[in-house]
Coordinates of C-alpha atoms and ligand atoms in Angstrom, one line a residue:
M1361 CA 73.8 65.6 41.2
S1362 CA 73.9 69.4 41.9
V1363 CA 73.1 70.9 45.3
I1364 CA 69.9 72.2 43.8
E1365 CA 68.9 68.8 42.5
R1366 CA 69.6 67.1 45.8
L1367 CA 67.3 69.5 47.6
I1368 CA 64.5 69.9 45.1
K1369 CA 61.4 67.8 45.4
P1370 CA 62.3 64.5 43.6
H1371 CA 59.3 64.6 41.3
L1372 CA 60.2 68.1 40.1
V1373 CA 63.8 67.5 39.1
K1374 CA 63.0 66.4 35.6
I1375 CA 59.4 67.5 35.2
N1376 CA 57.8 67.4 31.8
T1377 CA 57.1 71.2 31.7
Y1378 CA 54.3 73.1 30.0
K1379 CA 55.1 73.9 26.3
S1380 CA 54.1 77.5 25.9
V1381 CA 54.3 79.6 22.7
D1382 CA 57.2 81.9 22.0
P1383 CA 56.7 85.7 22.3
P1384 CA 56.1 87.7 19.0
E1385 CA 59.7 89.2 19.0
L1386 CA 61.2 85.8 19.1
L1387 CA 58.8 84.4 16.4
A1388 CA 59.7 87.4 14.1
A1389 CA 63.5 86.9 14.7
K1390 CA 63.1 83.1 14.0
A1391 CA 61.3 83.8 10.7
G1392 CA 63.7 86.6 9.9
I1393 CA 61.0 89.1 9.2
P1394 CA 59.9 92.4 10.9
L1395 CA 57.8 92.1 14.0
D1396 CA 54.9 94.0 12.5
T1397 CA 54.5 91.6 9.6
I1398 CA 54.1 88.3 11.6
I1399 CA 50.7 86.7 11.9
K1400 CA 50.4 85.2 15.3
L1401 CA 47.6 82.6 15.3
N1402 CA 49.0 80.3 18.0
G1403 CA 47.6 81.6 21.3
N1404 CA 43.8 82.0 20.9
E1405 CA 44.3 85.6 21.7
N1406 CA 41.9 88.4 20.6
P1407 CA 43.1 90.2 17.5
K1408 CA 41.4 93.5 18.6
E1409 CA 43.5 96.0 20.6
P1410 CA 42.0 97.2 23.9
S1411 CA 39.9 100.3 23.6
D1412 CA 41.2 103.8 24.7
Q1413 CA 39.0 103.6 27.8
I1414 CA 40.6 100.3 28.9
K1415 CA 44.1 101.7 28.2
Q1416 CA 43.2 104.9 30.1
A1417 CA 41.9 102.8 33.1
V1418 CA 45.2 100.9 33.2
A1419 CA 47.3 104.0 32.9
S1420 CA 45.5 105.7 35.8
A1421 CA 45.5 102.8 38.3
A1422 CA 47.3 103.6 41.6
F1423 CA 50.4 101.5 41.2
N1424 CA 51.9 102.6 44.5
I1425 CA 49.1 100.9 46.5
Y1426 CA 48.5 97.2 47.0
P1427 CA 45.2 95.8 45.6
D1428 CA 42.3 94.7 47.8
P1429 CA 43.1 91.0 48.8
L1430 CA 39.3 90.3 48.9
Q1431 CA 38.9 91.8 45.4
R1432 CA 35.6 93.5 46.5
S1433 CA 35.1 95.8 43.5
V1434 CA 36.2 93.2 41.0
R1435 CA 33.9 90.5 42.4
S1436 CA 31.1 93.0 42.5
A1437 CA 31.6 93.9 38.8
L1438 CA 31.8 90.2 37.9
S1439 CA 28.7 89.5 39.9
K1440 CA 26.8 91.9 37.7
Y1441 CA 28.3 90.4 34.5
T1442 CA 27.6 86.8 35.5
D1443 CA 24.4 87.3 37.4
M1444 CA 25.8 85.3 40.3
P1445 CA 26.3 86.7 43.9
S1446 CA 29.8 88.0 44.5
D1447 CA 30.5 85.5 47.3
Y1448 CA 30.3 82.8 44.5
I1449 CA 33.2 84.5 42.6
I1450 CA 36.9 84.7 43.0
A1451 CA 39.4 86.3 40.5
S1452 CA 42.9 85.2 39.7
A1453 CA 46.0 86.0 37.6
G1454 CA 44.6 84.3 34.6
S1455 CA 42.4 81.2 35.0
D1456 CA 45.8 79.4 34.9
E1457 CA 46.3 80.6 38.5
L1458 CA 42.9 79.4 39.6
I1459 CA 43.7 75.9 38.1
D1460 CA 46.9 75.9 40.1
L1461 CA 45.1 77.0 43.3
L1462 CA 42.6 74.1 42.9
F1463 CA 45.5 71.7 42.8
R1464 CA 47.0 73.3 45.9
L1465 CA 43.7 72.9 47.7
F1466 CA 42.8 69.4 46.6
I1467 CA 45.7 67.4 45.2
S1468 CA 48.4 65.8 47.4
E1469 CA 51.1 63.5 46.1
G1470 CA 49.6 60.3 44.7
D1471 CA 46.1 61.8 44.1
K1472 CA 44.6 61.7 40.6
I1473 CA 42.7 63.9 38.3
L1474 CA 40.5 62.8 35.4
D1475 CA 41.3 64.5 32.1
F1476 CA 39.7 64.1 28.7
E1477 CA 42.7 63.9 26.3
P1478 CA 43.3 65.8 24.0
T1479 CA 42.6 69.0 26.0
F1480 CA 44.1 72.1 27.5
A1481 CA 47.6 71.0 28.8
M1482 CA 47.5 73.1 32.0
Y1483 CA 45.5 70.5 33.9
G1484 CA 48.0 67.7 33.3
F1485 CA 50.9 70.1 33.9
C1486 CA 49.6 71.2 37.3
A1487 CA 48.9 67.6 38.2
R1488 CA 52.6 66.8 37.5
V1489 CA 53.8 69.8 39.6
A1490 CA 51.6 68.7 42.5
G1491 CA 52.9 65.2 42.3
G1492 CA 49.6 63.8 41.3
S1493 CA 48.8 61.8 38.2
V1494 CA 46.4 62.0 35.3
T1495 CA 43.9 59.4 34.3
M1496 CA 43.0 60.0 30.7
A1497 CA 39.4 59.4 29.7
P1498 CA 39.0 58.8 26.0
R1499 CA 37.3 61.0 23.4
D1500 CA 35.6 59.5 20.4
D1501 CA 36.4 60.3 16.7
N1502 CA 34.7 63.6 17.0
F1503 CA 36.5 64.3 20.2
D1504 CA 33.2 64.0 22.2
I1505 CA 33.6 62.6 25.7
D1506 CA 32.2 59.2 26.8
I1507 CA 30.7 59.4 30.2
K1508 CA 30.6 55.6 30.9
S1509 CA 34.3 55.1 30.4
A1510 CA 35.0 58.3 32.2
I1511 CA 33.1 57.1 35.3
N1512 CA 34.7 53.7 35.0
A1513 CA 38.2 55.3 35.1
I1514 CA 37.5 56.9 38.5
D1515 CA 39.0 55.2 41.6
E1516 CA 39.4 56.2 45.3
K1517 CA 42.4 58.4 44.5
T1518 CA 40.6 60.5 41.9
K1519 CA 39.6 63.9 43.2
I1520 CA 39.0 66.3 40.4
I1521 CA 37.5 66.0 36.9
F1522 CA 38.6 68.7 34.4
L1523 CA 36.5 69.4 31.4
S1524 CA 37.1 72.2 29.0
S1525 CA 33.9 73.2 27.2
P1526 CA 34.4 74.4 24.4
N1527 CA 37.4 72.1 24.5
N1528 CA 40.8 73.6 23.6
P1529 CA 42.0 72.6 21.0
T1530 CA 39.2 70.5 19.5
G1531 CA 36.5 73.2 19.7
N1532 CA 33.5 71.0 20.7
T1533 CA 31.4 71.5 23.8
A1534 CA 30.2 68.9 26.3
D1535 CA 26.4 68.3 26.9
R1536 CA 24.8 69.6 30.0
E1537 CA 23.5 66.1 30.8
Q1538 CA 27.0 64.7 30.5
I1539 CA 28.2 67.3 33.0
E1540 CA 25.4 66.4 35.4
E1541 CA 26.4 62.8 35.2
L1542 CA 30.0 63.7 36.2
L1543 CA 28.7 65.9 39.0
K1544 CA 26.8 62.9 40.4
T1545 CA 30.2 61.3 41.2
D1546 CA 30.6 63.8 44.0
L1547 CA 34.1 64.6 42.8
L1548 CA 35.1 68.2 42.1
V1549 CA 34.0 68.9 38.6
V1550 CA 35.8 71.8 37.0
V1551 CA 34.1 73.0 33.8
D1552 CA 36.5 75.4 32.0
E1553 CA 34.4 77.9 30.1
A1554 CA 37.4 80.0 28.8
Y1555 CA 35.6 80.3 25.5
F1556 CA 32.0 80.8 26.9
E1557 CA 31.4 84.1 25.1
F1558 CA 32.0 82.6 21.7
C1559 CA 29.3 79.9 22.2
N1560 CA 27.0 81.2 25.0
K1561 CA 26.7 77.7 26.5
T1562 CA 27.2 77.5 30.3
V1563 CA 26.5 75.5 33.3
V1564 CA 26.9 78.4 35.8
D1565 CA 23.2 78.0 36.6
L1566 CA 23.9 74.5 38.1
I1567 CA 26.3 75.9 40.7
P1568 CA 23.6 76.5 43.4
K1569 CA 22.5 72.9 42.9
Y1570 CA 25.9 71.2 43.0
Q1571 CA 28.5 72.2 45.6
N1572 CA 31.1 70.3 43.7
L1573 CA 30.9 72.3 40.5
V1574 CA 33.5 74.9 39.6
V1575 CA 33.2 77.1 36.4
L1576 CA 36.3 78.8 35.2
R1577 CA 36.2 81.9 33.0
T1578 CA 38.8 84.3 31.6
M1579 CA 39.1 87.8 30.4
S1580 CA 42.0 86.7 28.0
K1581 CA 39.9 85.6 25.1
W1582 CA 36.6 87.5 24.6
A1583 CA 37.8 90.7 26.4
G1584 CA 41.2 90.7 24.8
L1585 CA 43.2 91.1 28.0
A1586 CA 45.4 88.0 27.8
G1587 CA 48.6 90.0 28.6
L1588 CA 47.1 91.4 31.8
R1589 CA 46.3 87.9 33.2
I1590 CA 42.8 88.0 34.5
G1591 CA 40.6 85.0 35.1
Y1592 CA 37.9 84.1 37.6
G1593 CA 36.0 81.2 38.9
I1594 CA 32.4 80.7 40.0
M1595 CA 31.7 78.1 42.7
S1596 CA 30.1 77.6 46.1
P1597 CA 31.0 80.4 48.6
E1598 CA 32.5 77.7 50.9
L1599 CA 35.0 76.8 48.2
V1600 CA 35.6 80.5 47.4
N1601 CA 36.6 81.1 51.0
H1602 CA 39.0 78.1 51.0
I1603 CA 40.7 79.6 47.9
I1604 CA 40.9 83.0 49.6
D1605 CA 42.6 81.3 52.6
I1606 CA 45.4 79.9 50.4
K1607 CA 45.8 82.4 47.6
S1608 CA 48.6 84.9 47.7
P1609 CA 46.9 88.0 49.1
Y1610 CA 47.5 90.4 46.2
N1611 CA 47.1 88.0 43.3
L1612 CA 45.4 90.5 41.0
S1613 CA 47.4 93.6 40.2
V1614 CA 45.7 97.1 40.4
T1615 CA 46.2 97.3 36.6
S1616 CA 44.4 94.0 36.1
E1617 CA 41.6 95.2 38.4
A1618 CA 41.2 98.5 36.5
A1619 CA 41.2 96.7 33.1
L1620 CA 38.7 94.2 34.2
I1621 CA 36.2 96.8 35.5
A1622 CA 36.7 99.0 32.4
A1623 CA 36.2 96.0 30.1
L1624 CA 33.0 94.9 31.9
N1625 CA 31.7 98.5 31.5
E1626 CA 32.0 98.1 27.7
A1627 CA 30.9 94.4 27.6
G1628 CA 28.4 95.3 24.9
S1629 CA 31.0 96.5 22.4
L1630 CA 33.4 93.7 23.3
M1631 CA 30.6 91.2 22.5
A1632 CA 30.1 92.9 19.2
E1633 CA 33.8 92.1 18.4
V1634 CA 33.2 88.5 19.6
K1635 CA 30.4 88.2 17.1
K1636 CA 32.8 89.4 14.4
I1637 CA 35.4 86.8 15.5
V1638 CA 32.7 84.1 15.3
R1639 CA 31.8 85.2 11.8
E1640 CA 35.4 85.2 10.8
R1641 CA 35.8 81.7 12.2
E1642 CA 33.0 80.5 10.0
R1643 CA 34.6 82.3 6.9
M1644 CA 38.0 80.7 7.7
Y1645 CA 36.3 77.3 8.2
K1646 CA 34.7 77.5 4.7
L1647 CA 38.0 78.7 3.1
L1648 CA 39.9 75.8 4.7
Q1649 CA 37.2 73.4 3.6
S1650 CA 37.8 74.4 0.0
I1651 CA 41.4 73.1 0.3
D1652 CA 41.9 69.3 -0.4
G1653 CA 43.8 67.4 2.3
I1654 CA 42.7 69.1 5.4
E1655 CA 40.3 67.5 7.9
L1656 CA 38.4 70.2 9.9
F1657 CA 36.7 70.0 13.2
P1658 CA 33.7 72.4 13.9
S1659 CA 34.6 74.8 16.6
E1660 CA 32.6 76.8 19.2
G1661 CA 35.7 78.7 20.3
N1662 CA 37.9 81.3 18.6
F1663 CA 40.1 78.7 16.9
I1664 CA 39.9 75.7 14.5
L1665 CA 41.6 72.4 14.7
C1666 CA 43.0 71.1 11.4
G1667 CA 44.1 67.5 10.6
F1668 CA 46.5 66.5 7.8
A1669 CA 47.5 63.2 6.2
E1670 CA 50.2 61.2 8.0
G1671 CA 53.6 63.0 7.7
K1672 CA 52.3 66.2 6.2
V1673 CA 51.7 68.5 9.2
D1674 CA 55.3 69.4 9.9
D1675 CA 55.8 70.7 6.3
V1676 CA 52.7 72.9 6.4
Y1677 CA 53.5 74.1 9.9
Q1678 CA 57.1 75.0 9.0
G1679 CA 56.1 76.4 5.7
L1680 CA 53.7 78.8 7.4
A1681 CA 56.3 79.7 10.1
N1682 CA 58.9 80.5 7.3
Q1683 CA 56.4 83.0 6.0
G1684 CA 55.8 84.5 9.4
I1685 CA 52.5 82.7 10.1
F1686 CA 52.4 80.9 13.5
V1687 CA 49.9 78.3 14.4
R1688 CA 49.9 75.8 17.3
K1689 CA 51.1 72.2 17.3
F1690 CA 50.7 69.8 20.2
D1691 CA 52.5 66.9 21.9
S1692 CA 49.4 64.8 22.3
P1693 CA 49.7 61.5 20.4
R1694 CA 46.1 62.0 19.1
L1695 CA 47.1 65.3 17.6
S1696 CA 50.4 64.3 15.9
N1697 CA 48.9 65.2 12.5
H1698 CA 47.1 68.3 13.6
F1699 CA 47.5 72.0 14.3
R1700 CA 45.2 74.6 15.7
I1701 CA 44.7 78.0 14.1
S1702 CA 43.4 80.9 16.2
V1703 CA 40.9 83.3 14.5
G1704 CA 42.7 86.6 13.6
K1705 CA 41.7 89.6 11.4
P1706 CA 40.2 89.0 8.0
H1707 CA 43.4 90.0 6.1
Q1708 CA 45.4 87.5 8.2
T1709 CA 42.9 84.8 7.3
D1710 CA 43.3 85.6 3.6
R1711 CA 47.1 85.5 3.8
L1712 CA 47.0 82.2 5.8
I1713 CA 44.7 80.6 3.3
S1714 CA 46.8 81.6 0.3
V1715 CA 50.0 80.3 2.0
I1716 CA 48.3 77.0 3.0
K1717 CA 47.1 76.6 -0.6
E1718 CA 50.7 76.8 -1.8
L1719 CA 51.9 74.3 0.8
V1720 CA 49.2 71.6 0.7
Ligands
PLP2266 C1 40.6 76.0 28.1 C2 41.5 77.1 28.6 N1 41.5 77.4 29.9 C3 42.2 78.3 30.4 C4 43.1 79.1 29.6 C5 44.0 80.1 30.3 O1 43.4 81.3 30.3 P1 44.1 82.5 31.1 O2 44.7 83.4 30.1 O3 42.9 83.1 31.8 O4 45.1 81.9 32.1 C6 43.2 78.8 28.3 C7 44.1 79.5 27.4 O5 44.4 79.2 26.3 C8 42.3 77.8 27.7 O6 42.4 77.5 26.4

């Protein structure tokens, strides 16, 4: 055992880490094709480049000065956007950071979270890092959650219920009534609305009624700022203050702050792009539907989950990668015959479809 391994927390020595996607340069090198010809549909990113105004705001941010630890201007801009008072809002370096902060605040070794598999892998990953464990509540054949079995799976160690709606990677949303049933357990219920702008379904209005509700949002998807890492949460002011107490003081960079404010100033045109992405998703869905041998799941996000016959998915996945088209595969046993395709630009959809047709 090395010195490091002897000193490190035992549960972190051989942790099952988060499987992230490779950066575009590496994907291009692996496929042996130029960077500008790859089609990256594996990160649910926004295909639209940021506007000149956003780029200008980032370029003119005062890099030599630390950002405001209390994020006053950011929280006030988000307050206008979400229609919630700014003391209900806290921003973070991507919603990933906020998920991690919730674990730091609530989960000690031995505690549990309730998770609806298959779902976004960060919840399980953060639980493992915190030394907690995950209770998996089942989803049905359409990946809808089952409240009865979820509630039965709760015990005295369970502290947080995580629910992604729309769910990544299955694309379906949870019902408001189901979420209210979960809230009645009095555990912390985190509803991850990373894809809210693509479906316009939210439970933010329930926050004043339920102190145990947290809604997570991000600027990565609808606003196209994934690389700048900007997320936020809406929750009771009491919980916001506890997060402020434990977060690193300067968790948002001045460039992230500037980009967020500039993006919210042009929310109207960004939403027009979101509408285009939704239309493109529907077009891609129909085109995929016309190919035999693919099972499709309706999506309310900017991605579509595809299922294949036993033993087929790796060939299609690799065949696409060889041609420079990258989609997302998963570790989850329920998704061993599936991959997820993010919605890109129309010409990327056309190329994807013609390569899939050759492969299937
Ligand atoms: C459901 C869900 N939540 C959170 C995130 C992370 O978002 P961010 O880029 O804000 O960390 C993602 C990203 O894919 C996601 O799918």
